[in-house]
Amino acid sequence: MALGSELLLTTVTAAVLFAVVGLVTSRVDWRTYVYADAGYGAAGGEAVHVEKPGGIVRWLTTVDHKDIGLLYGLFAVLSFAWGGIAVLLMRVELLTPASDVLGFELYNGLLTSHGITMLFLFGTPILAAFSNYLIPLLIGADDMAFPRINAIAFWLLPPGAVLIWGGLLLGPFVEGISGAQTAWTMYAPLSVEQPNPGVDLMLLGLHLTGVSATMGAINFVATIFAERSREVGWDTLDMFSWTVLVQSAQILFAFPLLGSALVMLLLDRNAGTTFFTVEGGSPILWQHLFWFFGHPEVYILVLPPMGLISYILPKFSGRKLFGFKFVVYSTLALGVLSFGVWAHHMFASGIDPRLRASFMAVSIAIAVPSAVKTFNWIATMWNGRIRLHAPMLFCIGFIANFIIGGVTGVFEASIPVDLVLHDTYHVVAHFHYVIMGGIAFAVFAGVYYWFPLFTGRWYQRTLAKGHFWLTMVGTNLTFFPMVLLGYGGMPRRYASYNVTAGPLQYFTDLHVLATAGAFVLAVGQILFVWNVVVSWLEGPRVESGDPWELDEDGTPGREWQWLADHRRPAVADGGTDEE
């Protein structure tokens, strides 16, 4: 009965997707679409100016890279809110040793949802938001190489999110279904044997997000290679575009493998295959396939933020980026080496010790390119004209947190240390110092730096600095206690730690600190949303095309030149500005 209902669910989902594809192809003449600067092109390449429709129709039908970037940003913020609320509920549960708030099943469901949401529905889309909006402006292109594929890549995300969250959303209303309880790594045999349709929904949703990311990566590679203006060569390509290019190449190698592994897992669950079962293939095979995707995914998420820091930090240091070529080379090195370290996640799984040693060496070596970037950022600030506006504060916060995340990662790359710390809160702390302390800080720096570009208005600067300090204090108050919890041996992913032997009070005190930090973080993000929304609607308008006064230091950007041109009044009679 359960197998029949799951097959019916899969069939209905496939039918809906085919219906959407059929509807789109029946309504659109794909062969006559030609993008033109002024609007939509007609057949034969003749430019025809068509005004954008208004209201909701504009956002549902747009292929403009700036609109799609804003859609990605809105989607990512909503996903960030979902994942943040989930983790606040989990932190409330961990205030006391007993599981007396959520219960084990809901805690595990929220844990799984939080991880997958933050990585696949916040991390990748928020970076796509910046990339879509800015890459064409930075390289002098009219738009993305494939505007409609760009739109399709975004519109795959909302149904993917609904499927990923489907188990939690349907659980209160449909008997026999609940949120997936596999954690974000979906390790077999648990993910194979868990009799919950919520797992199947999650796997289908992940597949859609993977297709979306792959389509976007193809578009970025084609755009950067083929759509650059003549003035933009490889030697003058900005660091953010370099990191997006390397990230896109990583996606093209990593995400198809994840898609294949997800299909195999779905077949194991629904069709009786034995790819990852104990009696057939091997649960270890899932770990190899997943982490061959999973560790490059970390750099897929962190490389564009590194590009944001490399681009924004020099603007407020009054200097060009120190060692530009070496930062480019270190980016390429990270892109390649990220595919050679996956088994350090498996040191405790019983793999061949000789393999473990080789992976340990590469895992330690991959810290060198990251260190190159860090020292170059510090050297850029050295003797510079530092201006501590909100974007610069978040850049400096990124560097501080990234150093902590990187150093803890080097310890975990060492086999003897990892065997002690594996699956403890030390791993959670390391990962979140990189994700929240690094990626989110770079995103906030980008939002504040380009806020005048996105909106034509200024944000409230005092609130922005308050947001920085709440986020910085909250991040360290949340995650540094987890380093100490890991040293104490507290295992991760536990809803209860009510042990009869061991440092129970030590665990409780550190969990209280971490929970307090999480709520400080939450207050900071509420302040951020308030600032963005109110400033977008009511903030003072930008009065020049150089709002950050970058021309004084000789560090202007092409996007600000676009803003200056955009602000210049159009000449209606066909004359020139001089006339």
mmCIF file with all atom_site columns, C-alpha atoms in Angstrom, residues 13-88:
data_model
loop_
_atom_site.group_PDB
_atom_site.id
_atom_site.type_symbol
_atom_site.label_atom_id
_atom_site.label_alt_id
_atom_site.label_comp_id
_atom_site.label_asym_id
_atom_site.label_entity_id
_atom_site.label_seq_id
_atom_site.pdbx_PDB_ins_code
_atom_site.Cartn_x
_atom_site.Cartn_y
_atom_site.Cartn_z
_atom_site.occupancy
_atom_site.B_iso_or_equiv
_atom_site.pdbx_formal_charge
_atom_site.auth_seq_id
_atom_site.auth_comp_id
_atom_site.auth_asym_id
_atom_site.auth_atom_id
_atom_site.pdbx_PDB_model_num
ATOM 1  C CA . THR A 1 13 ? 4.669  15.087 -9.664  1.00 0.00 ? 13 THR A CA 1
ATOM 2  C CA . ALA A 1 14 ? 6.089  14.023 -13.036 1.00 0.00 ? 14 ALA A CA 1
ATOM 3  C CA . ALA A 1 15 ? 2.759  14.752 -14.745 1.00 0.00 ? 15 ALA A CA 1
ATOM 4  C CA . VAL A 1 16 ? 2.665  18.269 -13.271 1.00 0.00 ? 16 VAL A CA 1
ATOM 5  C CA . LEU A 1 17 ? 6.214  18.990 -14.456 1.00 0.00 ? 17 LEU A CA 1
ATOM 6  C CA . PHE A 1 18 ? 5.477  17.718 -17.972 1.00 0.00 ? 18 PHE A CA 1
ATOM 7  C CA . ALA A 1 19 ? 2.295  19.823 -18.033 1.00 0.00 ? 19 ALA A CA 1
ATOM 8  C CA . VAL A 1 20 ? 4.270  22.945 -17.107 1.00 0.00 ? 20 VAL A CA 1
ATOM 9  C CA . VAL A 1 21 ? 6.843  22.232 -19.837 1.00 0.00 ? 21 VAL A CA 1
ATOM 10 C CA . GLY A 1 22 ? 4.066  21.649 -22.355 1.00 0.00 ? 22 GLY A CA 1
ATOM 11 C CA . LEU A 1 23 ? 2.296  24.876 -21.394 1.00 0.00 ? 23 LEU A CA 1
ATOM 12 C CA . VAL A 1 24 ? 5.476  26.920 -21.725 1.00 0.00 ? 24 VAL A CA 1
ATOM 13 C CA . THR A 1 25 ? 6.451  25.444 -25.085 1.00 0.00 ? 25 THR A CA 1
ATOM 14 C CA . SER A 1 26 ? 2.948  25.932 -26.480 1.00 0.00 ? 26 SER A CA 1
ATOM 15 C CA . ARG A 1 27 ? 2.823  29.616 -25.485 1.00 0.00 ? 27 ARG A CA 1
ATOM 16 C CA . VAL A 1 28 ? 6.340  30.655 -26.496 1.00 0.00 ? 28 VAL A CA 1
ATOM 17 C CA . ASP A 1 29 ? 7.958  30.750 -29.932 1.00 0.00 ? 29 ASP A CA 1
ATOM 18 C CA . TRP A 1 30 ? 11.480 29.818 -28.878 1.00 0.00 ? 30 TRP A CA 1
ATOM 19 C CA . ARG A 1 31 ? 13.040 30.235 -32.326 1.00 0.00 ? 31 ARG A CA 1
ATOM 20 C CA . THR A 1 32 ? 12.096 33.878 -32.862 1.00 0.00 ? 32 THR A CA 1
ATOM 21 C CA . TYR A 1 33 ? 13.371 35.201 -29.557 1.00 0.00 ? 33 TYR A CA 1
ATOM 22 C CA . VAL A 1 34 ? 16.239 37.649 -29.950 1.00 0.00 ? 34 VAL A CA 1
ATOM 23 C CA . TYR A 1 35 ? 17.305 39.762 -27.013 1.00 0.00 ? 35 TYR A CA 1
ATOM 24 C CA . ALA A 1 36 ? 17.758 43.426 -27.841 1.00 0.00 ? 36 ALA A CA 1
ATOM 25 C CA . ASP A 1 37 ? 19.047 46.280 -25.703 1.00 0.00 ? 37 ASP A CA 1
ATOM 26 C CA . ALA A 1 38 ? 15.741 48.134 -25.807 1.00 0.00 ? 38 ALA A CA 1
ATOM 27 C CA . GLY A 1 39 ? 13.429 45.275 -24.988 1.00 0.00 ? 39 GLY A CA 1
ATOM 28 C CA . TYR A 1 40 ? 12.407 42.152 -26.879 1.00 0.00 ? 40 TYR A CA 1
ATOM 29 C CA . GLY A 1 41 ? 13.620 41.432 -30.368 1.00 0.00 ? 41 GLY A CA 1
ATOM 30 C CA . ALA A 1 42 ? 11.425 40.414 -33.256 1.00 0.00 ? 42 ALA A CA 1
ATOM 31 C CA . ALA A 1 43 ? 12.076 37.706 -35.816 1.00 0.00 ? 43 ALA A CA 1
ATOM 32 C CA . GLY A 1 44 ? 15.038 38.477 -38.005 1.00 0.00 ? 44 GLY A CA 1
ATOM 33 C CA . GLY A 1 45 ? 16.772 40.535 -35.318 1.00 0.00 ? 45 GLY A CA 1
ATOM 34 C CA . GLU A 1 46 ? 14.858 43.815 -35.746 1.00 0.00 ? 46 GLU A CA 1
ATOM 35 C CA . ALA A 1 47 ? 14.789 45.636 -32.397 1.00 0.00 ? 47 ALA A CA 1
ATOM 36 C CA . VAL A 1 48 ? 11.358 46.415 -31.039 1.00 0.00 ? 48 VAL A CA 1
ATOM 37 C CA . HIS A 1 49 ? 10.896 48.381 -27.830 1.00 0.00 ? 49 HIS A CA 1
ATOM 38 C CA . VAL A 1 50 ? 8.351  46.808 -25.510 1.00 0.00 ? 50 VAL A CA 1
ATOM 39 C CA . GLU A 1 51 ? 7.708  48.250 -22.056 1.00 0.00 ? 51 GLU A CA 1
ATOM 40 C CA . LYS A 1 52 ? 7.766  45.826 -19.146 1.00 0.00 ? 52 LYS A CA 1
ATOM 41 C CA . PRO A 1 53 ? 4.306  44.893 -17.913 1.00 0.00 ? 53 PRO A CA 1
ATOM 42 C CA . GLY A 1 54 ? 3.335  46.148 -14.494 1.00 0.00 ? 54 GLY A CA 1
ATOM 43 C CA . GLY A 1 55 ? 2.436  44.428 -11.255 1.00 0.00 ? 55 GLY A CA 1
ATOM 44 C CA . ILE A 1 56 ? 2.760  40.719 -10.649 1.00 0.00 ? 56 ILE A CA 1
ATOM 45 C CA . VAL A 1 57 ? 2.808  39.937 -14.391 1.00 0.00 ? 57 VAL A CA 1
ATOM 46 C CA . ARG A 1 58 ? 6.188  41.625 -14.680 1.00 0.00 ? 58 ARG A CA 1
ATOM 47 C CA . TRP A 1 59 ? 7.754  39.369 -12.049 1.00 0.00 ? 59 TRP A CA 1
ATOM 48 C CA . LEU A 1 60 ? 6.150  36.198 -13.402 1.00 0.00 ? 60 LEU A CA 1
ATOM 49 C CA . THR A 1 61 ? 7.281  36.795 -16.995 1.00 0.00 ? 61 THR A CA 1
ATOM 50 C CA . THR A 1 62 ? 10.525 38.753 -16.684 1.00 0.00 ? 62 THR A CA 1
ATOM 51 C CA . VAL A 1 63 ? 13.764 37.628 -18.293 1.00 0.00 ? 63 VAL A CA 1
ATOM 52 C CA . ASP A 1 64 ? 15.713 40.722 -17.236 1.00 0.00 ? 64 ASP A CA 1
ATOM 53 C CA . HIS A 1 65 ? 18.797 39.678 -15.278 1.00 0.00 ? 65 HIS A CA 1
ATOM 54 C CA . LYS A 1 66 ? 18.270 42.393 -12.651 1.00 0.00 ? 66 LYS A CA 1
ATOM 55 C CA . ASP A 1 67 ? 14.668 41.334 -11.996 1.00 0.00 ? 67 ASP A CA 1
ATOM 56 C CA . ILE A 1 68 ? 15.678 37.692 -11.754 1.00 0.00 ? 68 ILE A CA 1
ATOM 57 C CA . GLY A 1 69 ? 18.473 38.643 -9.355  1.00 0.00 ? 69 GLY A CA 1
ATOM 58 C CA . LEU A 1 70 ? 15.941 40.356 -7.102  1.00 0.00 ? 70 LEU A CA 1
ATOM 59 C CA . LEU A 1 71 ? 13.646 37.311 -7.290  1.00 0.00 ? 71 LEU A CA 1
ATOM 60 C CA . TYR A 1 72 ? 16.537 35.071 -6.226  1.00 0.00 ? 72 TYR A CA 1
ATOM 61 C CA . GLY A 1 73 ? 17.239 37.450 -3.350  1.00 0.00 ? 73 GLY A CA 1
ATOM 62 C CA . LEU A 1 74 ? 13.628 37.463 -2.121  1.00 0.00 ? 74 LEU A CA 1
ATOM 63 C CA . PHE A 1 75 ? 13.434 33.678 -2.329  1.00 0.00 ? 75 PHE A CA 1
ATOM 64 C CA . ALA A 1 76 ? 16.717 33.314 -0.419  1.00 0.00 ? 76 ALA A CA 1
ATOM 65 C CA . VAL A 1 77 ? 15.587 35.678 2.363   1.00 0.00 ? 77 VAL A CA 1
ATOM 66 C CA . LEU A 1 78 ? 12.334 33.729 2.823   1.00 0.00 ? 78 LEU A CA 1
ATOM 67 C CA . SER A 1 79 ? 14.287 30.462 2.932   1.00 0.00 ? 79 SER A CA 1
ATOM 68 C CA . PHE A 1 80 ? 16.719 32.002 5.428   1.00 0.00 ? 80 PHE A CA 1
ATOM 69 C CA . ALA A 1 81 ? 13.749 32.874 7.639   1.00 0.00 ? 81 ALA A CA 1
ATOM 70 C CA . TRP A 1 82 ? 12.439 29.275 7.455   1.00 0.00 ? 82 TRP A CA 1
ATOM 71 C CA . GLY A 1 83 ? 15.835 27.822 8.328   1.00 0.00 ? 83 GLY A CA 1
ATOM 72 C CA . GLY A 1 84 ? 16.375 30.401 11.069  1.00 0.00 ? 84 GLY A CA 1
ATOM 73 C CA . ILE A 1 85 ? 13.043 29.715 12.764  1.00 0.00 ? 85 ILE A CA 1
ATOM 74 C CA . ALA A 1 86 ? 13.797 25.973 12.635  1.00 0.00 ? 86 ALA A CA 1
ATOM 75 C CA . VAL A 1 87 ? 17.134 26.428 14.383  1.00 0.00 ? 87 VAL A CA 1
ATOM 76 C CA . LEU A 1 88 ? 15.670 28.727 17.053  1.00 0.00 ? 88 LEU A CA 1
#
